[in-house]
Short mmCIF file of C-alpha atoms in Angstrom, two decimals:
data_model
loop_
_atom_site.label_atom_id
_atom_site.label_comp_id
_atom_site.label_asym_id
_atom_site.label_seq_id
_atom_site.Cartn_x
_atom_site.Cartn_y
_atom_site.Cartn_z
CA MET M 3 98.67 87.87 90.94
CA SER M 4 95.46 88.73 87.77
CA ARG M 5 96.64 91.53 85.80
CA ILE M 6 93.36 92.83 87.01
CA ALA M 7 94.56 92.77 90.44
CA LEU M 8 97.87 94.32 89.31
CA SER M 9 95.15 97.77 87.91
CA SER M 10 94.59 97.80 91.09
CA VAL M 11 97.11 98.12 93.20
CA ALA M 12 98.57 100.68 90.77
CA VAL M 13 96.16 102.87 91.24
CA THR M 14 95.33 102.76 94.78
CA LEU M 15 99.34 103.40 94.70
CA ALA M 16 99.16 106.24 92.53
CA LEU M 17 95.98 107.79 95.02
CA THR M 18 97.71 107.13 97.37
CA THR M 19 101.25 108.82 96.21
CA ALA M 20 99.00 111.71 94.94
CA ALA M 21 97.46 112.36 98.08
CA SER M 22 100.35 111.84 100.28
CA ALA M 23 102.32 114.53 97.78
CA GLN M 24 99.61 116.95 98.81
CA THR M 25 100.30 119.13 102.05
CA GLN M 26 97.92 118.82 104.95
CA ILE M 27 96.26 121.12 106.77
CA GLU M 28 93.84 121.32 109.44
CA LEU M 29 90.74 124.49 110.04
CA TRP M 30 89.71 124.32 113.85
CA HIS M 31 86.29 126.53 114.48
CA ALA M 32 83.77 126.92 116.38
CA MET M 33 80.44 126.57 113.36
CA GLY M 34 77.73 124.38 114.35
CA GLY M 35 74.73 123.47 112.52
CA ALA M 36 74.50 124.63 109.40
CA LEU M 37 77.05 127.37 109.76
CA GLY M 38 79.62 124.33 109.66
CA GLU M 39 77.99 122.82 106.35
CA THR M 40 78.77 125.89 105.07
CA VAL M 41 82.55 125.90 106.61
CA ASN M 42 82.77 122.11 105.36
CA GLN M 43 81.34 122.85 101.45
CA ILE M 44 83.86 125.82 101.70
CA ALA M 45 87.05 123.10 102.22
CA GLU M 46 85.51 120.82 99.83
CA ASN M 47 85.29 123.77 97.73
CA PHE M 48 89.51 124.82 98.10
CA ASN M 49 90.70 121.04 97.79
CA ALA M 50 88.91 120.48 94.22
CA SER M 51 89.69 123.74 93.29
CA GLN M 52 93.58 122.50 93.39
CA ASP M 53 95.95 119.53 93.95
CA GLU M 54 98.89 120.63 96.16
CA VAL M 55 97.11 121.64 99.63
CA ALA M 56 94.45 118.95 101.38
CA LEU M 57 92.65 121.55 103.98
CA THR M 58 90.48 119.44 106.84
CA PRO M 59 88.03 121.65 109.48
CA VAL M 60 87.27 120.44 112.72
CA PHE M 61 84.45 121.85 114.61
CA LYS M 62 85.75 122.32 118.82
CA GLY M 63 82.86 123.31 120.07
CA THR M 64 81.27 126.95 121.17
CA TYR M 65 83.58 130.58 120.36
CA GLU M 66 85.26 130.02 124.30
CA GLU M 67 86.29 125.52 123.96
CA THR M 68 87.53 126.18 120.24
CA LEU M 69 90.30 129.29 122.16
CA THR M 70 90.60 126.90 125.20
CA ALA M 71 91.60 124.12 123.06
CA GLY M 72 93.51 126.54 121.25
CA ILE M 73 95.53 127.41 123.88
CA ALA M 74 95.89 123.81 125.58
CA ALA M 75 97.61 122.65 121.52
CA PHE M 76 100.07 125.51 121.74
CA ARG M 77 101.48 125.09 125.21
CA ALA M 78 101.75 121.44 123.87
CA GLY M 79 103.13 121.77 120.49
CA GLU M 80 100.15 120.42 118.60
CA GLN M 81 98.76 123.68 117.35
CA PRO M 82 95.98 123.31 113.97
CA ASN M 83 97.82 125.38 111.64
CA ILE M 84 94.41 127.57 111.22
CA MET M 85 92.09 128.31 114.14
CA GLN M 86 88.98 130.52 114.42
CA VAL M 87 89.02 132.71 117.09
CA PHE M 88 85.98 135.59 118.12
CA ASP M 89 86.28 138.55 118.67
CA ALA M 90 86.18 138.38 122.68
CA GLY M 91 89.34 136.11 122.38
CA ALA M 92 90.99 137.94 120.11
CA ALA M 93 93.84 140.11 122.35
CA THR M 94 94.20 137.19 124.14
CA VAL M 95 95.71 135.46 121.13
CA ILE M 96 97.21 138.50 120.20
CA GLY M 97 99.00 139.48 122.79
CA ALA M 98 100.70 135.38 123.46
CA ARG M 99 104.01 136.37 121.41
CA GLY M 100 104.62 134.22 118.34
CA ALA M 101 101.79 132.42 119.06
CA THR M 102 101.17 133.47 115.48
CA ILE M 103 101.92 135.31 111.85
CA PRO M 104 100.14 137.90 111.18
CA VAL M 105 98.21 137.21 107.87
CA GLN M 106 99.79 139.85 106.08
CA ASP M 107 103.13 138.78 106.70
CA LEU M 108 101.64 135.11 105.54
CA LEU M 109 100.21 136.37 102.61
CA SER M 110 103.43 138.48 101.34
CA ASP M 111 105.58 136.29 102.21
CA ASN M 112 104.28 134.06 100.20
CA GLY M 113 103.33 135.81 96.80
CA VAL M 114 99.54 136.63 97.59
CA ASP M 115 99.46 140.58 96.82
CA PHE M 116 97.92 142.21 100.22
CA ASP M 117 96.42 145.12 99.84
CA ILE M 118 94.06 145.99 103.57
CA GLU M 119 92.47 148.99 101.57
CA ASP M 120 90.67 145.88 99.34
CA TYR M 121 88.99 145.33 102.48
CA ILE M 122 85.04 146.95 103.78
CA SER M 123 86.07 150.13 105.84
CA GLY M 124 83.87 148.28 109.56
CA VAL M 125 86.46 144.88 109.02
CA ARG M 126 90.47 146.83 108.54
CA TYR M 127 92.10 147.11 111.49
CA PHE M 128 89.55 144.99 114.16
CA TYR M 129 92.34 142.30 113.63
CA ALA M 130 95.22 144.20 113.27
CA ASP M 131 97.94 146.60 115.73
CA SER M 132 98.62 149.36 116.61
CA ASP M 133 99.99 150.39 113.81
CA GLY M 134 97.75 149.11 111.10
CA LYS M 135 98.94 146.13 110.36
CA MET M 136 95.94 143.61 109.52
CA ILE M 137 97.05 140.04 112.49
CA GLY M 138 94.12 137.59 111.85
CA MET M 139 92.03 136.72 108.55
CA PRO M 140 88.84 138.30 109.13
CA PHE M 141 85.98 135.25 108.76
CA ASN M 142 82.74 135.26 110.05
CA SER M 143 82.15 139.16 110.26
CA SER M 144 79.07 140.70 110.98
CA SER M 145 77.39 143.70 112.78
CA PRO M 146 74.59 144.26 114.59
CA ILE M 147 71.56 146.03 112.81
CA MET M 148 67.93 146.62 113.06
CA TYR M 149 65.28 143.63 111.77
CA TYR M 150 61.83 144.67 111.53
CA ASN M 151 58.85 143.11 111.11
CA GLU M 152 57.47 144.82 108.33
CA ASP M 153 53.85 143.78 108.72
CA ALA M 154 53.46 145.28 112.42
CA LEU M 155 55.05 148.85 112.14
CA GLU M 156 52.02 149.45 108.48
CA ALA M 157 49.71 148.02 111.78
CA ALA M 158 50.72 151.06 113.82
CA GLY M 159 51.59 153.44 111.04
CA VAL M 160 55.07 153.88 111.64
CA THR M 161 57.93 153.64 110.10
CA PRO M 162 61.90 152.29 111.65
CA PRO M 163 63.31 154.70 113.76
CA ALA M 164 66.84 156.66 112.52
CA THR M 165 66.99 157.76 116.45
CA TRP M 166 66.29 157.11 119.94
CA GLU M 167 63.93 159.75 120.71
CA GLU M 168 62.10 158.94 117.75
CA PHE M 169 61.44 155.55 118.58
CA GLN M 170 60.40 155.88 122.61
CA ASP M 171 58.33 159.07 121.52
CA VAL M 172 56.96 158.25 118.13
CA THR M 173 57.72 154.19 117.03
CA ALA M 174 57.40 152.38 120.69
CA PRO M 175 54.46 153.71 121.61
CA ALA M 176 52.45 153.59 119.26
CA LEU M 177 53.89 149.64 118.69
CA ALA M 178 52.56 148.84 122.20
CA GLU M 179 49.20 150.00 121.31
CA ALA M 180 48.62 148.07 118.30
CA GLY M 181 49.66 145.68 120.61
CA TYR M 182 53.17 144.35 120.01
CA ILE M 183 56.54 144.70 122.64
CA ALA M 184 58.52 146.98 120.52
CA LEU M 185 61.89 145.81 121.21
CA ALA M 186 64.60 143.12 122.03
CA GLN M 187 67.96 142.68 121.30
CA SER M 188 70.50 139.88 121.64
CA HIS M 189 73.97 141.38 123.54
CA LEU M 190 73.72 144.01 125.53
CA PRO M 191 77.56 144.00 125.56
CA TRP M 192 77.78 143.78 121.74
CA ILE M 193 74.71 145.87 120.28
CA PHE M 194 74.12 148.49 123.84
CA THR M 195 78.08 148.51 124.59
CA GLU M 196 80.72 148.67 122.14
CA ASN M 197 78.69 148.69 119.64
CA PHE M 198 76.64 151.94 120.57
CA PHE M 199 80.32 153.50 121.57
CA SER M 200 81.61 153.14 117.83
CA ARG M 201 78.24 154.13 116.44
CA HIS M 202 77.97 157.66 118.52
CA ASP M 203 82.48 157.99 118.08
CA LEU M 204 82.94 157.26 122.04
CA PRO M 205 86.05 156.60 123.67
CA PHE M 206 86.20 153.05 124.83
CA ALA M 207 88.66 152.49 126.53
CA THR M 208 92.82 154.48 126.54
CA ASN M 209 95.30 153.71 124.73
CA ALA M 210 92.70 154.21 121.30
CA ASN M 211 90.25 151.50 122.80
CA GLY M 212 93.37 149.16 124.21
CA TYR M 213 95.64 149.00 120.45
CA ASP M 214 98.57 151.28 122.54
CA GLY M 215 99.27 149.84 125.25
CA LEU M 216 98.55 147.24 128.31
CA ASP M 217 98.07 149.88 130.71
CA THR M 218 95.04 150.22 129.58
CA GLN M 219 91.70 151.13 131.42
CA ILE M 220 88.00 150.54 130.52
CA LEU M 221 86.42 153.75 130.05
CA VAL M 222 83.23 152.20 130.04
CA ASN M 223 81.74 154.70 133.56
CA ASN M 224 80.04 157.02 130.87
CA ASP M 225 77.59 159.33 130.96
CA ALA M 226 75.66 158.97 128.02
CA ILE M 227 75.54 154.74 128.05
CA LYS M 228 74.53 155.10 131.68
CA ALA M 229 71.56 157.27 130.45
CA HIS M 230 70.81 155.28 127.31
CA PHE M 231 70.79 152.44 130.37
CA THR M 232 68.58 154.61 132.38
CA ALA M 233 66.03 154.96 128.96
CA VAL M 234 65.56 151.18 128.07
CA THR M 235 64.66 150.33 132.01
CA GLU M 236 62.22 153.41 131.88
CA TRP M 237 61.32 151.20 128.30
CA GLN M 238 60.78 148.66 129.59
CA GLU M 239 58.11 149.69 132.60
CA ASN M 240 56.43 151.33 129.86
CA GLY M 241 56.21 147.88 127.91
CA TYR M 242 58.35 149.52 124.91
CA PHE M 243 60.72 147.13 125.95
CA GLU M 244 61.70 143.50 126.96
CA TRP M 245 64.66 141.58 128.10
CA TYR M 246 64.68 137.59 128.14
CA GLY M 247 67.91 136.59 129.89
CA THR M 248 71.47 136.80 128.30
CA GLY M 249 70.47 133.60 125.57
CA TRP M 250 70.89 135.00 122.09
CA GLY M 251 68.02 133.15 120.69
CA ASP M 252 66.08 133.49 123.85
CA ASN M 253 65.72 137.12 122.28
CA GLN M 254 65.43 136.11 119.37
CA THR M 255 61.86 133.89 119.28
CA PRO M 256 60.12 136.90 120.80
CA PHE M 257 60.55 138.33 117.15
CA GLU M 258 60.33 135.02 114.99
CA GLU M 259 57.63 135.08 116.74
CA GLY M 260 55.26 137.88 115.35
CA LYS M 261 55.44 139.39 119.67
CA VAL M 262 58.20 141.67 118.59
CA ALA M 263 58.65 144.91 116.44
CA ILE M 264 61.89 145.18 116.36
CA TRP M 265 65.02 143.30 117.48
CA LEU M 266 68.49 144.09 117.22
CA GLY M 267 70.87 141.05 116.14
CA SER M 268 73.55 141.06 114.06
CA SER M 269 73.65 141.28 110.45
CA GLY M 270 74.78 137.35 110.63
CA SER M 271 70.74 136.97 111.15
CA PHE M 272 70.17 137.41 108.30
CA GLY M 273 70.10 133.62 106.30
CA GLY M 274 68.18 132.03 109.21
CA LEU M 275 65.83 134.73 108.76
CA SER M 276 65.37 134.74 105.49
CA GLN M 277 64.70 130.95 105.11
CA LYS M 278 62.38 130.40 108.51
CA ASP M 279 58.44 131.11 107.22
CA LEU M 280 57.72 133.72 109.71
CA GLY M 281 54.48 134.74 108.67
CA PHE M 282 55.15 137.78 108.19
CA ASP M 283 57.49 140.37 105.99
CA PHE M 284 60.39 141.82 107.40
CA SER M 285 63.46 143.75 106.43
CA ALA M 286 66.81 145.71 108.10
CA THR M 287 67.90 148.79 108.63
CA TYR M 288 71.32 151.21 110.76
CA LEU M 289 71.17 151.00 114.01
CA PRO M 290 69.25 154.16 115.79
CA TYR M 291 71.49 156.55 117.78
CA TRP M 292 70.83 159.40 120.30
CA GLU M 293 70.78 162.83 118.37
CA SER M 294 71.33 164.31 121.87
CA VAL M 295 74.91 162.86 121.83
CA THR M 296 75.31 162.89 118.17
CA THR M 297 74.46 164.95 115.41
CA GLU M 298 76.71 162.71 112.43
CA PRO M 299 76.33 159.68 113.93
CA LYS M 300 79.45 157.13 112.82
CA GLN M 301 80.03 153.61 111.91
CA THR M 302 80.22 150.02 113.65
CA PHE M 303 82.62 147.47 113.68
CA ILE M 304 83.24 143.62 112.67
CA GLY M 305 81.93 140.95 115.33
CA GLY M 306 82.08 137.47 114.43
CA ALA M 307 85.12 136.06 114.77
CA ALA M 308 88.54 135.67 112.27
CA LEU M 309 91.64 132.57 111.47
CA PHE M 310 94.61 132.94 112.36
CA ALA M 311 97.50 131.63 111.14
CA MET M 312 99.57 129.70 114.32
CA SER M 313 102.99 129.08 113.82
CA GLY M 314 105.36 125.91 114.54
CA HIS M 315 104.46 124.83 111.03
CA SER M 316 107.14 123.97 107.85
CA GLU M 317 107.05 126.29 105.74
CA GLU M 318 105.95 124.61 102.87
CA GLU M 319 102.33 124.53 105.63
CA ASN M 320 102.28 128.06 106.16
CA ALA M 321 102.61 128.38 102.05
CA ALA M 322 98.98 125.90 102.60
CA THR M 323 97.81 127.84 104.92
CA ALA M 324 98.68 131.28 102.57
CA LYS M 325 96.87 129.72 99.67
CA PHE M 326 94.18 128.88 101.31
CA PHE M 327 93.28 132.58 102.80
CA GLU M 328 93.87 133.48 99.12
CA TYR M 329 90.81 131.42 98.19
CA LEU M 330 88.82 132.55 101.50
CA ALA M 331 89.26 135.99 100.44
CA SER M 332 88.55 135.77 96.80
CA PRO M 333 85.26 137.31 95.67
CA GLU M 334 83.49 133.82 94.71
CA THR M 335 84.15 132.72 98.12
CA GLN M 336 82.83 135.56 100.12
CA VAL M 337 79.59 136.17 97.78
CA PHE M 338 78.83 132.11 98.13
CA TRP M 339 79.88 132.30 102.48
CA HIS M 340 77.42 136.03 102.39
CA LYS M 341 75.00 133.86 100.83
CA GLU M 342 74.60 131.03 102.61
CA THR M 343 74.74 133.00 106.06
CA GLY M 344 73.87 136.36 106.06
CA TYR M 345 77.86 137.43 107.19
CA VAL M 346 79.54 140.42 105.53
CA PRO M 347 82.10 140.08 102.43
CA ILE M 348 85.32 140.84 103.62
CA THR M 349 86.78 142.40 100.71
CA GLU M 350 84.58 145.64 98.65
CA ALA M 351 85.41 143.41 94.98
CA ALA M 352 82.58 141.11 96.91
CA TYR M 353 80.44 143.24 97.60
CA GLU M 354 80.70 144.88 94.04
CA MET M 355 80.80 141.18 92.76
CA ALA M 356 76.89 140.75 95.13
CA LYS M 357 75.83 144.19 93.70
CA ALA M 358 76.59 143.18 89.83
CA GLU M 359 74.41 139.73 90.04
CA GLY M 360 71.42 142.08 91.91
CA TYR M 361 72.10 140.33 95.11
CA TYR M 362 70.81 143.43 97.13
CA GLU M 363 67.67 143.91 95.06
CA GLU M 364 66.11 140.83 95.54
CA GLN M 365 67.12 141.02 99.32
CA PRO M 366 68.33 144.49 100.34
CA ALA M 367 67.77 144.04 104.16
CA ALA M 368 71.26 142.11 103.02
CA GLU M 369 73.24 145.16 101.80
CA VAL M 370 72.22 146.27 105.81
CA GLY M 371 75.28 144.72 107.95
CA ILE M 372 77.91 146.14 104.87
CA LYS M 373 76.38 149.34 104.48
CA GLN M 374 76.61 150.75 107.79
CA LEU M 375 80.29 149.35 108.35
CA SER M 376 80.45 151.19 105.55
CA LEU M 377 79.45 154.46 106.70
CA ASP M 378 81.99 157.77 108.00
CA ALA M 379 84.37 156.26 110.59
CA GLY M 380 85.93 158.28 113.54
CA GLU M 381 87.98 158.19 116.52
CA ASN M 382 86.17 155.01 118.39
CA THR M 383 85.44 152.71 115.64
CA ARG M 384 87.87 150.46 114.58
CA GLY M 385 86.99 148.30 117.77
CA TYR M 386 88.14 147.64 120.62
CA ARG M 387 91.41 145.81 122.37
CA MET M 388 91.21 144.68 125.49
CA GLY M 389 92.81 141.75 127.49
CA PHE M 390 90.87 139.28 129.59
CA TYR M 391 87.74 140.06 127.68
CA VAL M 392 85.67 137.29 127.61
CA GLN M 393 85.34 138.02 131.40
CA ILE M 394 84.79 141.43 131.16
CA ARG M 395 81.77 141.08 129.13
CA ASP M 396 80.79 137.86 131.81
CA VAL M 397 80.59 141.27 134.34
CA MET M 398 78.37 143.42 132.19
CA ASN M 399 76.00 140.80 131.25
CA ARG M 400 76.01 139.73 135.44
CA GLU M 401 75.41 144.08 136.27
CA TYR M 402 73.34 144.28 132.93
CA GLY M 403 71.34 141.87 134.16
CA ARG M 404 70.97 142.85 137.75
CA ILE M 405 68.97 146.38 136.08
CA LEU M 406 67.12 145.33 134.25
CA THR M 407 65.72 143.15 137.27
CA GLY M 408 65.33 145.47 139.56
CA GLU M 409 68.76 144.61 141.91
CA THR M 410 70.58 147.99 140.71
CA SER M 411 70.83 151.07 140.27
CA VAL M 412 72.28 152.48 136.07
CA GLU M 413 75.33 154.44 138.10
CA ASP M 414 76.21 151.20 140.29
CA ALA M 415 76.55 148.82 137.83
CA PHE M 416 78.33 150.99 136.00
CA THR M 417 80.52 151.92 138.69
CA ASN M 418 80.85 147.76 139.13
CA ILE M 419 81.72 148.00 135.96
CA GLU M 420 84.77 149.99 135.18
CA GLU M 421 85.95 148.57 138.94
CA GLU M 422 86.08 144.44 138.26
CA ALA M 423 87.10 145.86 134.33
CA ASN M 424 90.58 148.13 135.54
CA GLN M 425 91.34 145.10 137.85
CA LEU M 426 91.34 142.64 134.97
CA LEU M 427 92.67 144.75 132.33
CA ALA M 428 95.28 145.41 134.68
CA ARG M 429 95.55 140.93 136.18
CA PHE M 430 96.13 140.94 131.88
CA GLY M 431 99.03 143.62 131.89
CA LYS M 432 100.71 141.73 134.46
CA THR M 433 100.40 138.61 132.17
CA GLN M 434 102.30 140.05 128.70
CA GLY M 435 105.09 141.79 131.25
#
């Protein structure tokens, strides 16, 4: 064999040995399209930053498909090291005994400093247990905010409404007169239900919104939210509000087309919106609140998803997962994720870094979700923890659709939601017994 051939073999063996010396870990996620490309970039950056761990991200479909695949893999003993789980599925994976390693324990056990107070207020406790221990690492965290077409509001001679009273009495009529549909939104359960309760600091369920026990009952059949949906139906009749179905994009597109002046969507939508040529200037501000319900509106809580460290792996692989989580939570990585996607940076340090770089002077709308998540907290603002919540959201969507198509009354719809939701919660409680 020639010297060149021997040299080639030596190089190959060296590279193979280096690769085999790395600890291989896998992340299953639900980020498609441009978001998936950003996840891949973070993985590449992490792998390039050190030579001990090699992370492989794997796209598994929608949130629901990823959760289903993860549950099936766990039962077969083939679970990934890390799995992305969305907000509505959190109770399922947290309630599965022994399925996950609390991120707080994982980091502390592997010598990574952890202080939950380092995370921004509205992020800290959604994926925590009843004692405040963080179980899942917040990842693509967002909050519902109010986007508005600056040109439309200027044409109507109005400013963004701070309260729903202002919206219905001043803003909406003026926008309608100017030729616009005043309002659309993209997720009735998340925006007009879950965060309605948080914004107004109203209890959403018993047992501290489900964090403190399995014998939880939902409290959605509430006078304040029923009054809100009654108002929404009146706005619809007056041409101030339009509902385009349960599809997220179906409600966002009319805003992008300039037909709808105000759209309630995710702070995580900022990145996508800012990259489009909309033909008008847009900005964003906080979700309105009903002054008749509270004069002290509170913070919203996060939506999106978290990353869970799955159990059943070696100490070496768990240490590798902790190393990636440490990298992911670093200010530099969080600011990169924030700027690329519009999702909020999860730590105060990352937020301060973005501010110091002057990012919000250039893009003030990108800060709205963070500021709203950092408003005063209340008794009912950390989120909720309810099993079978994916199915409960389905019930809500069904009944809200029936309200907005005139098939049922607000009163009957909320009676049905509460009754069916509590049946689902009781069933979930039995599975955990």
